[in-house]
XYZ file of C-alpha atoms in Angstrom:
350
model
C 2.721 -23.078 -82.525
C 1.859 -19.401 -83.151
C 0.285 -17.045 -80.598
C -3.091 -17.200 -82.388
C -2.951 -20.990 -82.530
C -2.357 -21.043 -78.786
C -5.199 -18.590 -78.179
C -7.597 -20.851 -80.101
C -6.302 -24.029 -78.482
C -9.479 -25.892 -77.424
C -8.425 -25.923 -73.772
C -7.465 -22.242 -73.592
C -10.565 -21.128 -75.486
C -12.746 -23.288 -73.218
C -11.148 -22.000 -69.989
C -11.491 -18.358 -71.053
C -15.060 -19.022 -72.224
C -15.853 -20.508 -68.807
C -14.416 -17.407 -67.132
C -16.405 -15.100 -69.416
C -19.720 -16.839 -68.695
C -19.075 -17.018 -64.956
C -17.859 -13.416 -64.773
C -20.871 -12.193 -66.729
C -23.161 -13.606 -64.056
C -21.938 -11.109 -61.437
C -23.965 -8.090 -62.674
C -27.048 -10.304 -63.092
C -26.568 -11.798 -59.640
C -26.428 -8.297 -58.188
C -29.792 -7.583 -59.839
C -31.332 -10.855 -58.649
C -30.191 -10.317 -55.059
C -33.059 -7.827 -54.725
C -35.454 -10.795 -54.657
C -33.362 -13.580 -53.100
C -30.675 -13.976 -50.463
C -27.153 -14.993 -51.527
C -27.481 -18.577 -50.316
C -30.845 -19.149 -51.978
C -29.567 -17.550 -55.189
C -26.516 -19.830 -55.241
C -28.821 -22.834 -54.852
C -31.025 -21.675 -57.740
C -27.959 -21.088 -59.921
C -26.580 -24.576 -59.261
C -29.948 -26.296 -59.553
C -30.690 -24.439 -62.786
C -27.397 -25.673 -64.208
C -28.067 -29.268 -63.178
C -31.673 -29.405 -64.395
C -30.846 -27.514 -67.600
C -28.015 -29.883 -68.504
C -30.208 -32.875 -67.622
C -32.844 -31.582 -70.060
C -30.162 -31.047 -72.714
C -28.857 -34.594 -72.299
C -32.377 -35.977 -72.649
C -32.974 -33.847 -75.745
C -29.823 -35.009 -77.538
C -30.164 -38.561 -76.184
C -26.698 -38.450 -74.702
C -25.163 -41.819 -73.971
C -25.123 -42.838 -70.306
C -21.794 -42.357 -68.548
C -20.139 -45.266 -66.797
C -17.129 -44.395 -64.692
C -14.604 -47.035 -63.715
C -14.334 -47.902 -60.021
C -11.279 -45.683 -59.631
C -12.849 -42.767 -61.498
C -16.078 -43.062 -59.492
C -14.094 -42.596 -56.280
C -12.347 -39.465 -57.601
C -15.637 -38.000 -58.823
C -17.485 -38.757 -55.584
C -14.699 -36.941 -53.742
C -15.016 -33.962 -56.103
C -18.800 -33.714 -55.648
C -18.506 -34.052 -51.863
C -15.724 -31.455 -51.580
C -17.127 -28.889 -54.014
C -20.859 -29.463 -53.666
C -21.189 -30.193 -49.939
C -18.140 -29.277 -47.843
C -17.347 -26.026 -49.679
C -20.823 -24.454 -49.391
C -21.205 -25.488 -45.729
C -17.837 -23.981 -44.748
C -18.606 -20.817 -46.688
C -21.931 -20.513 -44.831
C -20.179 -20.670 -41.457
C -17.603 -18.151 -42.620
C -20.136 -15.654 -43.979
C -22.232 -15.963 -40.832
C -19.329 -14.647 -38.750
C -17.600 -12.067 -40.926
C -18.424 -9.119 -43.228
C -18.778 -9.762 -46.948
C -15.841 -7.420 -47.660
C -13.346 -9.769 -46.042
C -14.949 -12.862 -47.570
C -14.709 -11.366 -51.086
C -10.939 -11.093 -50.708
C -10.445 -14.500 -49.110
C -12.399 -16.214 -51.899
C -9.497 -15.433 -54.243
C -7.632 -18.202 -52.434
C -9.485 -20.825 -54.493
C -7.215 -20.239 -57.503
C -4.130 -20.365 -55.299
C -5.178 -23.602 -53.593
C -6.092 -25.136 -56.954
C -2.650 -24.401 -58.384
C -0.701 -25.418 -55.268
C -2.538 -28.728 -54.990
C -1.986 -29.404 -58.690
C 1.733 -28.688 -58.431
C 2.500 -30.224 -55.040
C -0.019 -33.007 -54.428
C -0.804 -34.077 -58.001
C 2.691 -33.425 -59.437
C 1.507 -31.303 -62.359
C 4.382 -29.737 -64.297
C 5.111 -26.054 -63.654
C 7.909 -23.634 -64.497
C 8.746 -20.089 -63.413
C 6.786 -18.552 -66.289
C 3.539 -20.305 -65.359
C 4.043 -19.565 -61.648
C 4.674 -15.875 -62.382
C 1.567 -15.738 -64.572
C -0.536 -17.260 -61.802
C 0.802 -14.712 -59.279
C -0.006 -11.828 -61.637
C -3.549 -13.086 -62.295
C -4.271 -13.594 -58.574
C -2.865 -10.139 -57.761
C -5.143 -8.606 -60.402
C -8.126 -10.506 -59.035
C -7.406 -9.258 -55.509
C -7.338 -5.681 -56.822
C -10.670 -6.149 -58.625
C -12.343 -7.496 -55.494
C -10.691 -5.098 -53.028
C -13.552 -3.447 -51.114
C -11.541 -0.541 -49.698
C -12.275 -1.533 -46.106
C -11.733 -5.261 -45.723
C -12.830 -6.581 -42.321
C -12.448 -10.195 -41.202
C -13.931 -10.306 -37.654
C -11.869 -13.096 -36.148
C -9.796 -16.106 -37.119
C -12.443 -18.853 -37.210
C -14.755 -17.282 -39.820
C -11.733 -16.495 -41.998
C -10.468 -20.069 -41.644
C -13.915 -21.360 -42.625
C -13.886 -19.303 -45.855
C -10.328 -20.449 -46.596
C -11.470 -24.014 -45.896
C -14.224 -23.578 -48.494
C -11.621 -22.381 -51.005
C -9.471 -25.410 -50.197
C -12.488 -27.696 -50.725
C -13.109 -26.151 -54.154
C -9.413 -26.486 -54.979
C -9.649 -30.190 -54.126
C -12.821 -30.414 -56.228
C -11.016 -28.916 -59.249
C -8.081 -31.311 -58.953
C -10.248 -34.394 -58.445
C -12.502 -33.418 -61.359
C -9.438 -33.457 -63.587
C -9.186 -37.197 -62.915
C -12.482 -37.757 -64.761
C -12.225 -34.895 -67.276
C -12.129 -37.285 -70.264
C -15.717 -38.314 -69.458
C -18.728 -36.478 -70.883
C -18.376 -32.892 -69.595
C -22.137 -32.264 -69.678
C -22.732 -35.253 -67.390
C -20.019 -34.137 -64.954
C -21.459 -30.613 -64.791
C -25.023 -31.942 -64.469
C -24.226 -34.150 -61.473
C -22.212 -31.445 -59.733
C -24.938 -28.857 -60.362
C -27.686 -31.086 -58.967
C -25.619 -31.958 -55.891
C -24.508 -28.391 -55.120
C -27.982 -26.996 -55.889
C -29.659 -29.398 -53.490
C -27.190 -28.644 -50.683
C -27.296 -24.868 -51.126
C -31.106 -24.753 -51.291
C -31.363 -26.941 -48.187
C -29.031 -24.567 -46.329
C -30.998 -21.538 -47.524
C -34.338 -22.994 -46.421
C -32.801 -23.979 -43.073
C -31.819 -20.335 -42.605
C -35.401 -19.227 -43.260
C -35.224 -18.191 -46.932
C -38.209 -18.612 -49.228
C -38.373 -18.800 -53.011
C -38.816 -15.421 -54.745
C -41.637 -14.794 -57.287
C -41.551 -17.260 -60.171
C -40.132 -14.812 -62.793
C -37.093 -14.168 -60.569
C -36.760 -17.875 -59.810
C -36.901 -18.788 -63.508
C -34.388 -16.064 -64.445
C -31.987 -17.206 -61.730
C -32.104 -20.801 -62.998
C -31.506 -19.698 -66.607
C -28.531 -17.610 -65.489
C -27.329 -20.627 -63.534
C -27.540 -22.848 -66.608
C -25.232 -20.504 -68.525
C -22.926 -19.169 -65.813
C -22.624 -22.349 -63.742
C -23.663 -25.164 -66.101
C -22.221 -24.286 -69.513
C -19.317 -22.567 -67.768
C -18.499 -25.748 -65.843
C -18.744 -27.824 -69.029
C -16.140 -25.533 -70.596
C -14.026 -25.681 -67.432
C -13.954 -29.488 -67.628
C -12.892 -29.272 -71.281
C -10.116 -26.946 -70.156
C -9.015 -29.481 -67.516
C -8.944 -32.144 -70.226
C -6.560 -30.162 -72.443
C -4.518 -27.988 -70.055
C -4.419 -29.606 -66.643
C -5.735 -28.107 -63.425
C -3.363 -25.242 -62.595
C -3.433 -23.644 -66.042
C -7.208 -23.998 -66.388
C -7.664 -22.509 -62.921
C -5.403 -19.597 -63.837
C -7.387 -18.736 -66.960
C -10.654 -19.108 -65.046
C -9.387 -16.722 -62.359
C -9.860 -13.784 -64.744
C -13.656 -14.210 -64.395
C -14.030 -11.194 -62.038
C -12.366 -8.985 -64.642
C -14.894 -10.024 -67.293
C -17.635 -9.104 -64.825
C -15.974 -5.737 -64.265
C -15.782 -5.071 -68.008
C -19.516 -5.710 -68.307
C -20.142 -3.350 -65.386
C -18.002 -0.684 -67.089
C -20.004 -1.101 -70.280
C -23.125 -0.510 -68.174
C -21.851 2.875 -67.050
C -19.670 2.261 -63.987
C -16.518 4.462 -63.905
C -13.044 3.192 -64.827
C -10.615 3.668 -61.936
C -6.833 3.442 -61.705
C -7.194 0.349 -59.528
C -9.289 -1.464 -62.153
C -6.865 -0.469 -64.914
C -3.928 -1.806 -62.889
C -5.832 -5.022 -62.144
C -6.556 -5.482 -65.858
C -2.890 -4.934 -66.721
C -1.775 -7.540 -64.172
C -4.302 -10.105 -65.417
C -3.413 -9.432 -69.049
C 0.272 -9.904 -68.271
C -0.432 -13.172 -66.433
C -2.576 -14.517 -69.282
C 0.104 -13.471 -71.799
C 2.748 -15.404 -69.835
C 0.534 -18.479 -70.015
C -0.372 -18.029 -73.679
C 3.262 -17.707 -74.713
C 4.398 -20.766 -72.764
C 6.301 -23.340 -74.780
C 6.800 -26.653 -73.037
C 8.696 -29.017 -75.327
C 10.959 -31.905 -74.328
C 11.460 -35.611 -74.856
C 9.056 -37.450 -72.578
C 7.936 -41.006 -71.850
C 4.395 -42.346 -71.989
C 3.750 -45.493 -69.998
C 1.177 -48.089 -70.982
C -2.357 -46.819 -70.356
C -5.864 -48.140 -70.935
C -8.899 -45.873 -70.879
C -11.957 -44.803 -72.882
C -12.758 -41.375 -74.282
C -13.629 -39.554 -77.499
C -10.567 -39.296 -79.750
C -9.228 -39.203 -83.284
C -6.176 -41.071 -84.521
C -3.440 -38.574 -83.694
C 0.135 -39.128 -82.507
C -1.120 -40.485 -79.177
C -3.833 -42.737 -80.615
C -2.415 -45.276 -83.008
C -4.310 -48.519 -82.527
C -6.270 -51.072 -84.519
C -10.039 -51.604 -84.627
C -12.158 -54.656 -85.346
C -14.231 -52.391 -87.624
C -13.287 -49.683 -90.163
C -12.865 -46.096 -88.872
C -12.497 -43.285 -91.397
C -9.418 -41.040 -90.907
C -10.155 -38.003 -88.751
C -13.387 -39.484 -87.385
C -14.011 -38.779 -83.695
C -15.121 -41.947 -81.914
C -15.296 -43.477 -78.433
C -14.112 -46.864 -77.251
C -11.771 -48.454 -74.727
C -8.230 -48.404 -76.103
C -4.678 -49.072 -74.997
C -1.698 -46.741 -75.262
C 1.547 -48.607 -75.756
C 4.712 -47.238 -74.101
C 6.450 -44.623 -76.242
C 9.013 -41.827 -76.123
C 8.734 -38.703 -78.276
C 9.140 -34.927 -78.201
C 6.623 -32.186 -79.011
C 5.049 -29.101 -77.386
C 2.457 -30.185 -74.836
C 0.425 -29.233 -71.792
C -0.170 -31.437 -68.708
C -3.333 -32.826 -70.306
C -4.855 -36.266 -69.900
C -2.028 -37.878 -71.882
C 0.843 -35.913 -70.335
C 0.239 -36.157 -66.613
C 2.913 -38.458 -65.341
C 6.381 -37.781 -66.701
C 9.407 -36.213 -65.107
C 10.928 -32.814 -65.867
């Protein structure tokens, strides 16, 4: 597989697209903060993503999603961790510490996501991928370095780190249902997180800004939180959690590039951060993971074509190359080819 083929791999393209959309929201969020507090703005972003995706699903008459009992448990855990626990812990942390320290600690989400994927969920990793993740996180820390980071005590810092851990758990649990309709997953998570964040904001005394600012915030949320999360789920489907999280971690750099294009000066620190992130992404893009591996028997339902992993019969004719959805069974098999820890390569030894 060539470098360009890897770059346009659906999972890599989706993860980088998610990072671009999310990173682009930073300059707009800075503008919108003139009319709304950070907690209220987060709620409007999430709610805009949930309502916007709900409207899209109604417009295209998307099929209802039915998760299996096991998948429903994983997804409920993801929504609870990322949409409820994470925002509440972040609120307690921000209430007791300066934003400068919180901005640095929030980089821990990518680290927790990768560590949980590798240690708890046994996702395959090698030195190249680990080195790439370290380089990307180091670049992200440089981008967000405020010059005078203050943390104001252990408990607020632990609360922010707890929020990052909750979002890391959310990312890993969402991978368990990533073969389901990504727009539905993002819609439910947006509605849940939007409701919680708005409730917290109103409890703290915030009020909705004028309707033009409210509408703009929800539109930004649809793109930067809704469409971005849809792409993130697609990345999880194709790449696994750690690699998707690594690509998504470059989001702050995309935001910085947009700020530079708007007239902000280029500094040595930003150039060094960009070089570190570029090196980390290059290490990931040039990964080649190829070995003989075993697939156990598996039954599930998702959109697919008849490729090397989907050779099964149908009670009705299906044209070659046609993408279709139905419950199907994977028979045990052993073969060798380049692969990522995607939905069909999660559970084999290295």
